Amino acid sequence: MSKARDFILDIFMPTRCPCCEGFIKWDKLLCEECERALEPVDNSNEVPPAGCSAAVSAFKYDGAAKQGIYALKDGWGISFAVYTAPLLAEKLKGCGADLITCVPMAKRKANERGYNQAEVIAKELSKLMGIPYDGGLLTRRTTSMAQHDLETASERAEFAKTLYGIADGHSDITGKKLLLADDIHTTGATLSECAGRLLSMGASDIIAVTLCRTVKEK
Ligand SMILES: [Zn+2]
């Protein structure tokens, strides 16, 4: 989006911080207070979801970051993804990925929201890292049940197994190293299912990339 357009839009729809909903300057993505409140995570001790060789995320899923994810899921907080993507790109420097894809969303839901937030993240990374994006590898079926309605990790894993499929006419990913983007890494059930499909399609390696992850308190 052009700067001039952002400026004009701001007059009619003032820019809000996705993490606190406070008004911010038209050329800002987050307010300074929330920027400071975001808690970076150390990825060296992050256990990758099954099927992934590594998992990279930027922030602990808590406080300001949690609100940012809510805003992103709510259809207006894209700036949280735009803010976080460069931090992820920096962490992923030299990872040698050939292609970036994302966790798919059911078409109806993406239409309601106006976008698939995982796709927004993947496309930002593609732009920043100069690695091609391919959103046509996986599909997700439509269901009235949401994964966060399920309580236990095993319930989530069982549910995730029924959700994802391989897209007809997808491109050849044999031997390719892929980045798999999503908004949040919680139990890893979704990322793991998608990684499994991608490996069965011939991918050689999958790295999970998320804005936030849940961190267990020690
Ligand atoms: Zn804020």
PDB file of C-alpha atoms and ligand atoms in Angstrom:
ATOM      1  CA  MET A   1       0.000   0.000   0.000  1.00  0.00           C
ATOM      2  CA  SER A   2       1.372   3.440  -0.829  1.00  0.00           C
ATOM      3  CA  LYS A   3       2.291   5.921   1.883  1.00  0.00           C
ATOM      4  CA  ALA A   4       0.000   8.579   0.365  1.00  0.00           C
ATOM      5  CA  ARG A   5      -2.917   6.174   0.428  1.00  0.00           C
ATOM      6  CA  ASP A   6      -2.185   5.227   4.051  1.00  0.00           C
ATOM      7  CA  PHE A   7      -2.162   8.905   4.959  1.00  0.00           C
ATOM      8  CA  ILE A   8      -5.493   9.629   3.244  1.00  0.00           C
ATOM      9  CA  LEU A   9      -7.083   6.502   4.746  1.00  0.00           C
ATOM     10  CA  ASP A  10      -5.961   7.567   8.193  1.00  0.00           C
ATOM     11  CA  ILE A  11      -8.053  10.734   8.002  1.00  0.00           C
ATOM     12  CA  PHE A  12     -11.205   8.654   7.549  1.00  0.00           C
ATOM     13  CA  MET A  13     -10.219   5.535   9.491  1.00  0.00           C
ATOM     14  CA  PRO A  14      -7.679   6.467  12.183  1.00  0.00           C
ATOM     15  CA  THR A  15      -4.883   3.931  12.601  1.00  0.00           C
ATOM     16  CA  ARG A  16      -5.075   1.831  15.737  1.00  0.00           C
ATOM     17  CA  CYS A  17      -2.451  -0.272  17.461  1.00  0.00           C
ATOM     18  CA  PRO A  18      -3.486  -3.942  16.999  1.00  0.00           C
ATOM     19  CA  CYS A  19      -2.258  -4.793  20.506  1.00  0.00           C
ATOM     20  CA  CYS A  20      -4.113  -2.161  22.564  1.00  0.00           C
ATOM     21  CA  GLU A  21      -6.505  -0.501  20.071  1.00  0.00           C
ATOM     22  CA  GLY A  22      -5.038   2.904  20.985  1.00  0.00           C
ATOM     23  CA  PHE A  23      -4.692   5.485  18.217  1.00  0.00           C
ATOM     24  CA  ILE A  24      -1.270   5.639  16.573  1.00  0.00           C
ATOM     25  CA  LYS A  25       0.349   7.762  13.875  1.00  0.00           C
ATOM     26  CA  TRP A  26      -0.650   6.758  10.355  1.00  0.00           C
ATOM     27  CA  ASP A  27       2.854   5.506   9.514  1.00  0.00           C
ATOM     28  CA  LYS A  28       3.210   3.322  12.633  1.00  0.00           C
ATOM     29  CA  LEU A  29       2.299  -0.369  12.919  1.00  0.00           C
ATOM     30  CA  LEU A  30       2.203  -0.600  16.737  1.00  0.00           C
ATOM     31  CA  CYS A  31       2.313   1.898  19.607  1.00  0.00           C
ATOM     32  CA  GLU A  32       5.657   2.268  21.388  1.00  0.00           C
ATOM     33  CA  GLU A  33       4.309   0.903  24.640  1.00  0.00           C
ATOM     34  CA  CYS A  34       3.169  -2.354  23.024  1.00  0.00           C
ATOM     35  CA  GLU A  35       6.425  -2.636  21.083  1.00  0.00           C
ATOM     36  CA  ARG A  36       8.238  -2.614  24.417  1.00  0.00           C
ATOM     37  CA  ALA A  37       5.755  -5.026  26.018  1.00  0.00           C
ATOM     38  CA  LEU A  38       6.236  -7.801  23.422  1.00  0.00           C
ATOM     39  CA  GLU A  39       8.312 -10.627  24.877  1.00  0.00           C
ATOM     40  CA  PRO A  40      10.782 -12.179  22.408  1.00  0.00           C
ATOM     41  CA  VAL A  41      11.201 -15.949  22.551  1.00  0.00           C
ATOM     42  CA  ASP A  42      14.407 -17.909  22.317  1.00  0.00           C
ATOM     43  CA  ASN A  43      14.004 -20.459  19.533  1.00  0.00           C
ATOM     44  CA  SER A  44      16.972 -22.582  20.527  1.00  0.00           C
ATOM     45  CA  ASN A  45      14.823 -24.525  22.999  1.00  0.00           C
ATOM     46  CA  GLU A  46      11.681 -24.591  20.856  1.00  0.00           C
ATOM     47  CA  VAL A  47      10.561 -28.165  20.189  1.00  0.00           C
ATOM     48  CA  PRO A  48       9.506 -28.371  16.536  1.00  0.00           C
ATOM     49  CA  PRO A  49       6.135 -29.941  15.722  1.00  0.00           C
ATOM     50  CA  ALA A  50       6.408 -33.522  14.427  1.00  0.00           C
ATOM     51  CA  GLY A  51       7.441 -33.475  10.762  1.00  0.00           C
ATOM     52  CA  CYS A  52       9.237 -30.133  11.070  1.00  0.00           C
ATOM     53  CA  SER A  53      13.012 -29.913  11.489  1.00  0.00           C
ATOM     54  CA  ALA A  54      12.812 -26.565  13.301  1.00  0.00           C
ATOM     55  CA  ALA A  55      10.302 -24.048  14.622  1.00  0.00           C
ATOM     56  CA  VAL A  56      10.894 -20.313  14.595  1.00  0.00           C
ATOM     57  CA  SER A  57       8.652 -17.776  16.290  1.00  0.00           C
ATOM     58  CA  ALA A  58       9.035 -14.162  17.372  1.00  0.00           C
ATOM     59  CA  PHE A  59       7.014 -13.568  20.534  1.00  0.00           C
ATOM     60  CA  LYS A  60       5.624 -15.319  23.554  1.00  0.00           C
ATOM     61  CA  TYR A  61       1.849 -15.690  23.157  1.00  0.00           C
ATOM     62  CA  ASP A  62       0.913 -13.453  26.044  1.00  0.00           C
ATOM     63  CA  GLY A  63      -0.125  -9.887  26.855  1.00  0.00           C
ATOM     64  CA  ALA A  64       0.337  -7.480  23.939  1.00  0.00           C
ATOM     65  CA  ALA A  65       1.220 -10.286  21.501  1.00  0.00           C
ATOM     66  CA  LYS A  66      -1.971 -12.161  22.394  1.00  0.00           C
ATOM     67  CA  GLN A  67      -4.025  -9.041  21.693  1.00  0.00           C
ATOM     68  CA  GLY A  68      -2.169  -8.619  18.391  1.00  0.00           C
ATOM     69  CA  ILE A  69      -3.119 -12.166  17.362  1.00  0.00           C
ATOM     70  CA  TYR A  70      -6.759 -11.527  18.373  1.00  0.00           C
ATOM     71  CA  ALA A  71      -6.820  -8.387  16.212  1.00  0.00           C
ATOM     72  CA  LEU A  72      -5.276 -10.328  13.315  1.00  0.00           C
ATOM     73  CA  LYS A  73      -7.901 -13.075  13.660  1.00  0.00           C
ATOM     74  CA  ASP A  74     -10.587 -10.418  14.038  1.00  0.00           C
ATOM     75  CA  GLY A  75      -9.942  -9.082  10.545  1.00  0.00           C
ATOM     76  CA  TRP A  76      -8.168  -5.759  11.175  1.00  0.00           C
ATOM     77  CA  GLY A  77      -4.819  -6.470  12.833  1.00  0.00           C
ATOM     78  CA  ILE A  78      -2.706  -7.157   9.723  1.00  0.00           C
ATOM     79  CA  SER A  79      -0.181  -4.603  10.993  1.00  0.00           C
ATOM     80  CA  PHE A  80       0.800  -7.035  13.771  1.00  0.00           C
ATOM     81  CA  ALA A  81       1.901  -9.547  11.108  1.00  0.00           C
ATOM     82  CA  VAL A  82       3.625  -6.825   9.075  1.00  0.00           C
ATOM     83  CA  TYR A  83       5.467  -5.666  12.201  1.00  0.00           C
ATOM     84  CA  THR A  84       6.594  -9.176  13.189  1.00  0.00           C
ATOM     85  CA  ALA A  85       7.562 -10.594   9.772  1.00  0.00           C
ATOM     86  CA  PRO A  86      10.946  -8.766   9.526  1.00  0.00           C
ATOM     87  CA  LEU A  87      11.959 -10.193  12.926  1.00  0.00           C
ATOM     88  CA  LEU A  88      11.187 -13.688  11.653  1.00  0.00           C
ATOM     89  CA  ALA A  89      12.999 -13.037   8.362  1.00  0.00           C
ATOM     90  CA  GLU A  90      16.059 -12.006  10.370  1.00  0.00           C
ATOM     91  CA  LYS A  91      15.945 -15.227  12.431  1.00  0.00           C
ATOM     92  CA  LEU A  92      15.561 -17.263   9.240  1.00  0.00           C
ATOM     93  CA  LYS A  93      18.518 -15.709   7.429  1.00  0.00           C
ATOM     94  CA  GLY A  94      20.542 -18.373   5.667  1.00  0.00           C
ATOM     95  CA  CYS A  95      17.949 -21.108   6.281  1.00  0.00           C
ATOM     96  CA  GLY A  96      18.155 -22.131   2.618  1.00  0.00           C
ATOM     97  CA  ALA A  97      14.421 -22.523   2.038  1.00  0.00           C
ATOM     98  CA  ASP A  98      13.242 -22.893  -1.565  1.00  0.00           C
ATOM     99  CA  LEU A  99       9.586 -22.065  -1.063  1.00  0.00           C
ATOM    100  CA  ILE A 100       7.183 -20.533   1.457  1.00  0.00           C
ATOM    101  CA  THR A 101       3.694 -21.856   2.051  1.00  0.00           C
ATOM    102  CA  CYS A 102       1.125 -21.516   4.824  1.00  0.00           C
ATOM    103  CA  VAL A 103      -1.491 -23.381   6.806  1.00  0.00           C
ATOM    104  CA  PRO A 104      -4.596 -23.168   4.607  1.00  0.00           C
ATOM    105  CA  MET A 105      -7.917 -21.770   5.771  1.00  0.00           C
ATOM    106  CA  ALA A 106     -11.391 -22.880   4.697  1.00  0.00           C
ATOM    107  CA  LYS A 107     -12.514 -20.601   1.845  1.00  0.00           C
ATOM    108  CA  ARG A 108     -15.699 -19.463   3.587  1.00  0.00           C
ATOM    109  CA  LYS A 109     -13.807 -18.329   6.664  1.00  0.00           C
ATOM    110  CA  ALA A 110     -11.162 -16.488   4.627  1.00  0.00           C
ATOM    111  CA  ASN A 111     -13.955 -14.675   2.766  1.00  0.00           C
ATOM    112  CA  GLU A 112     -15.628 -13.642   6.032  1.00  0.00           C
ATOM    113  CA  ARG A 113     -12.384 -12.272   7.449  1.00  0.00           C
ATOM    114  CA  GLY A 114     -11.139 -10.847   4.169  1.00  0.00           C
ATOM    115  CA  TYR A 115      -7.874 -12.802   4.372  1.00  0.00           C
ATOM    116  CA  ASN A 116      -6.120 -15.882   5.710  1.00  0.00           C
ATOM    117  CA  GLN A 117      -3.749 -14.556   8.379  1.00  0.00           C
ATOM    118  CA  ALA A 118      -1.241 -17.370   7.754  1.00  0.00           C
ATOM    119  CA  GLU A 119      -1.134 -16.344   4.094  1.00  0.00           C
ATOM    120  CA  VAL A 120      -0.503 -12.708   5.075  1.00  0.00           C
ATOM    121  CA  ILE A 121       2.522 -13.843   7.117  1.00  0.00           C
ATOM    122  CA  ALA A 122       3.817 -16.141   4.358  1.00  0.00           C
ATOM    123  CA  LYS A 123       3.528 -13.404   1.722  1.00  0.00           C
ATOM    124  CA  GLU A 124       5.305 -10.865   3.930  1.00  0.00           C
ATOM    125  CA  LEU A 125       8.160 -13.335   4.472  1.00  0.00           C
ATOM    126  CA  SER A 126       8.288 -14.086   0.750  1.00  0.00           C
ATOM    127  CA  LYS A 127       8.659 -10.385  -0.016  1.00  0.00           C
ATOM    128  CA  LEU A 128      11.294  -9.811   2.687  1.00  0.00           C
ATOM    129  CA  MET A 129      13.349 -12.951   2.025  1.00  0.00           C
ATOM    130  CA  GLY A 130      13.024 -13.101  -1.765  1.00  0.00           C
ATOM    131  CA  ILE A 131      11.763 -16.695  -1.587  1.00  0.00           C
ATOM    132  CA  PRO A 132       8.731 -17.614  -3.745  1.00  0.00           C
ATOM    133  CA  TYR A 133       5.327 -18.128  -2.107  1.00  0.00           C
ATOM    134  CA  ASP A 134       3.054 -21.009  -3.109  1.00  0.00           C
ATOM    135  CA  GLY A 135      -0.379 -21.042  -1.490  1.00  0.00           C
ATOM    136  CA  GLY A 136      -1.734 -23.783  -3.725  1.00  0.00           C
ATOM    137  CA  LEU A 137      -0.273 -26.872  -2.032  1.00  0.00           C
ATOM    138  CA  LEU A 138      -2.760 -27.738   0.716  1.00  0.00           C
ATOM    139  CA  THR A 139      -6.503 -27.466   1.280  1.00  0.00           C
ATOM    140  CA  ARG A 140      -8.626 -27.250   4.384  1.00  0.00           C
ATOM    141  CA  ARG A 141     -12.171 -28.511   4.503  1.00  0.00           C
ATOM    142  CA  THR A 142     -15.006 -26.402   5.876  1.00  0.00           C
ATOM    143  CA  THR A 143     -16.294 -27.352   9.305  1.00  0.00           C
ATOM    144  CA  SER A 144     -18.393 -25.584  11.906  1.00  0.00           C
ATOM    145  CA  MET A 145     -16.056 -26.699  14.687  1.00  0.00           C
ATOM    146  CA  ALA A 146     -12.964 -24.666  15.565  1.00  0.00           C
ATOM    147  CA  GLN A 147      -9.766 -26.157  16.923  1.00  0.00           C
ATOM    148  CA  HIS A 148      -9.755 -23.870  19.948  1.00  0.00           C
ATOM    149  CA  ASP A 149     -13.088 -25.441  21.011  1.00  0.00           C
ATOM    150  CA  LEU A 150     -11.099 -28.581  21.831  1.00  0.00           C
ATOM    151  CA  GLU A 151      -9.443 -28.849  25.200  1.00  0.00           C
ATOM    152  CA  THR A 152      -6.749 -31.504  25.087  1.00  0.00           C
ATOM    153  CA  ALA A 153      -3.742 -31.868  22.817  1.00  0.00           C
ATOM    154  CA  SER A 154      -4.874 -35.329  21.715  1.00  0.00           C
ATOM    155  CA  GLU A 155      -8.351 -34.027  20.791  1.00  0.00           C
ATOM    156  CA  ARG A 156      -6.709 -31.287  18.742  1.00  0.00           C
ATOM    157  CA  ALA A 157      -4.387 -33.741  17.043  1.00  0.00           C
ATOM    158  CA  GLU A 158      -7.292 -36.055  16.101  1.00  0.00           C
ATOM    159  CA  PHE A 159      -9.312 -33.122  14.775  1.00  0.00           C
ATOM    160  CA  ALA A 160      -6.379 -31.733  12.765  1.00  0.00           C
ATOM    161  CA  LYS A 161      -5.972 -35.132  11.049  1.00  0.00           C
ATOM    162  CA  THR A 162      -9.385 -34.764   9.409  1.00  0.00           C
ATOM    163  CA  LEU A 163      -8.946 -31.184   8.229  1.00  0.00           C
ATOM    164  CA  TYR A 164      -6.123 -30.911   5.722  1.00  0.00           C
ATOM    165  CA  GLY A 165      -5.738 -32.295   2.228  1.00  0.00           C
ATOM    166  CA  ILE A 166      -3.434 -32.056  -0.757  1.00  0.00           C
ATOM    167  CA  ALA A 167      -4.568 -29.580  -3.424  1.00  0.00           C
ATOM    168  CA  ASP A 168      -5.348 -30.877  -6.910  1.00  0.00           C
ATOM    169  CA  GLY A 169      -2.835 -29.760  -9.514  1.00  0.00           C
ATOM    170  CA  HIS A 170      -0.307 -28.485  -6.986  1.00  0.00           C
ATOM    171  CA  SER A 171       3.205 -27.653  -8.133  1.00  0.00           C
ATOM    172  CA  ASP A 172       6.065 -30.149  -7.819  1.00  0.00           C
ATOM    173  CA  ILE A 173       7.792 -29.709  -4.448  1.00  0.00           C
ATOM    174  CA  THR A 174      10.001 -32.806  -4.663  1.00  0.00           C
ATOM    175  CA  GLY A 175      13.255 -32.265  -2.770  1.00  0.00           C
ATOM    176  CA  LYS A 176      12.334 -28.735  -1.742  1.00  0.00           C
ATOM    177  CA  LYS A 177      12.903 -27.131   1.634  1.00  0.00           C
ATOM    178  CA  LEU A 178       9.783 -25.305   2.765  1.00  0.00           C
ATOM    179  CA  LEU A 179       8.830 -22.667   5.298  1.00  0.00           C
ATOM    180  CA  LEU A 180       5.349 -23.344   6.673  1.00  0.00           C
ATOM    181  CA  ALA A 181       3.755 -20.209   8.132  1.00  0.00           C
ATOM    182  CA  ASP A 182       0.960 -19.857  10.669  1.00  0.00           C
ATOM    183  CA  ASP A 183      -0.031 -17.259  13.253  1.00  0.00           C
ATOM    184  CA  ILE A 184       0.587 -19.247  16.423  1.00  0.00           C
ATOM    185  CA  HIS A 185       2.344 -22.397  17.606  1.00  0.00           C
ATOM    186  CA  THR A 186       0.432 -23.949  20.515  1.00  0.00           C
ATOM    187  CA  THR A 187       0.258 -27.737  20.573  1.00  0.00           C
ATOM    188  CA  GLY A 188       1.767 -27.959  17.083  1.00  0.00           C
ATOM    189  CA  ALA A 189      -1.056 -30.257  15.892  1.00  0.00           C
ATOM    190  CA  THR A 190      -1.954 -28.101  12.888  1.00  0.00           C
ATOM    191  CA  LEU A 191       1.642 -27.477  11.820  1.00  0.00           C
ATOM    192  CA  SER A 192       2.443 -31.149  12.229  1.00  0.00           C
ATOM    193  CA  GLU A 193      -0.495 -32.289  10.076  1.00  0.00           C
ATOM    194  CA  CYS A 194       0.370 -29.818   7.327  1.00  0.00           C
ATOM    195  CA  ALA A 195       4.060 -30.764   7.494  1.00  0.00           C
ATOM    196  CA  GLY A 196       3.087 -34.439   7.139  1.00  0.00           C
ATOM    197  CA  ARG A 197       1.127 -33.699   3.957  1.00  0.00           C
ATOM    198  CA  LEU A 198       3.992 -31.653   2.505  1.00  0.00           C
ATOM    199  CA  LEU A 199       6.520 -34.413   3.254  1.00  0.00           C
ATOM    200  CA  SER A 200       4.226 -36.981   1.605  1.00  0.00           C
ATOM    201  CA  MET A 201       4.225 -34.709  -1.470  1.00  0.00           C
ATOM    202  CA  GLY A 202       8.028 -35.003  -1.638  1.00  0.00           C
ATOM    203  CA  ALA A 203       9.262 -31.973   0.327  1.00  0.00           C
ATOM    204  CA  SER A 204      12.690 -32.658   1.841  1.00  0.00           C
ATOM    205  CA  ASP A 205      12.455 -30.413   4.899  1.00  0.00           C
ATOM    206  CA  ILE A 206       9.892 -28.210   6.668  1.00  0.00           C
ATOM    207  CA  ILE A 207      10.529 -25.309   9.033  1.00  0.00           C
ATOM    208  CA  ALA A 208       7.516 -24.043  10.991  1.00  0.00           C
ATOM    209  CA  VAL A 209       7.326 -20.233  11.207  1.00  0.00           C
ATOM    210  CA  THR A 210       4.854 -18.491  13.508  1.00  0.00           C
ATOM    211  CA  LEU A 211       4.392 -15.009  14.939  1.00  0.00           C
ATOM    212  CA  CYS A 212       3.894 -16.336  18.476  1.00  0.00           C
ATOM    213  CA  ARG A 213       4.160 -19.494  20.477  1.00  0.00           C
ATOM    214  CA  THR A 214       2.822 -20.538  23.825  1.00  0.00           C
ATOM    215  CA  VAL A 215       5.573 -20.943  26.391  1.00  0.00           C
ATOM    216  CA  LYS A 216       5.076 -23.294  29.304  1.00  0.00           C
ATOM    217  CA  GLU A 217       5.912 -21.721  32.649  1.00  0.00           C
ATOM    218  CA  LYS A 218       8.661 -23.586  34.445  1.00  0.00           C
TER     219      LYS A 218
HETATM  220 ZN    ZN B   1      -0.505  -0.535  21.663  1.00  0.00          ZN
END
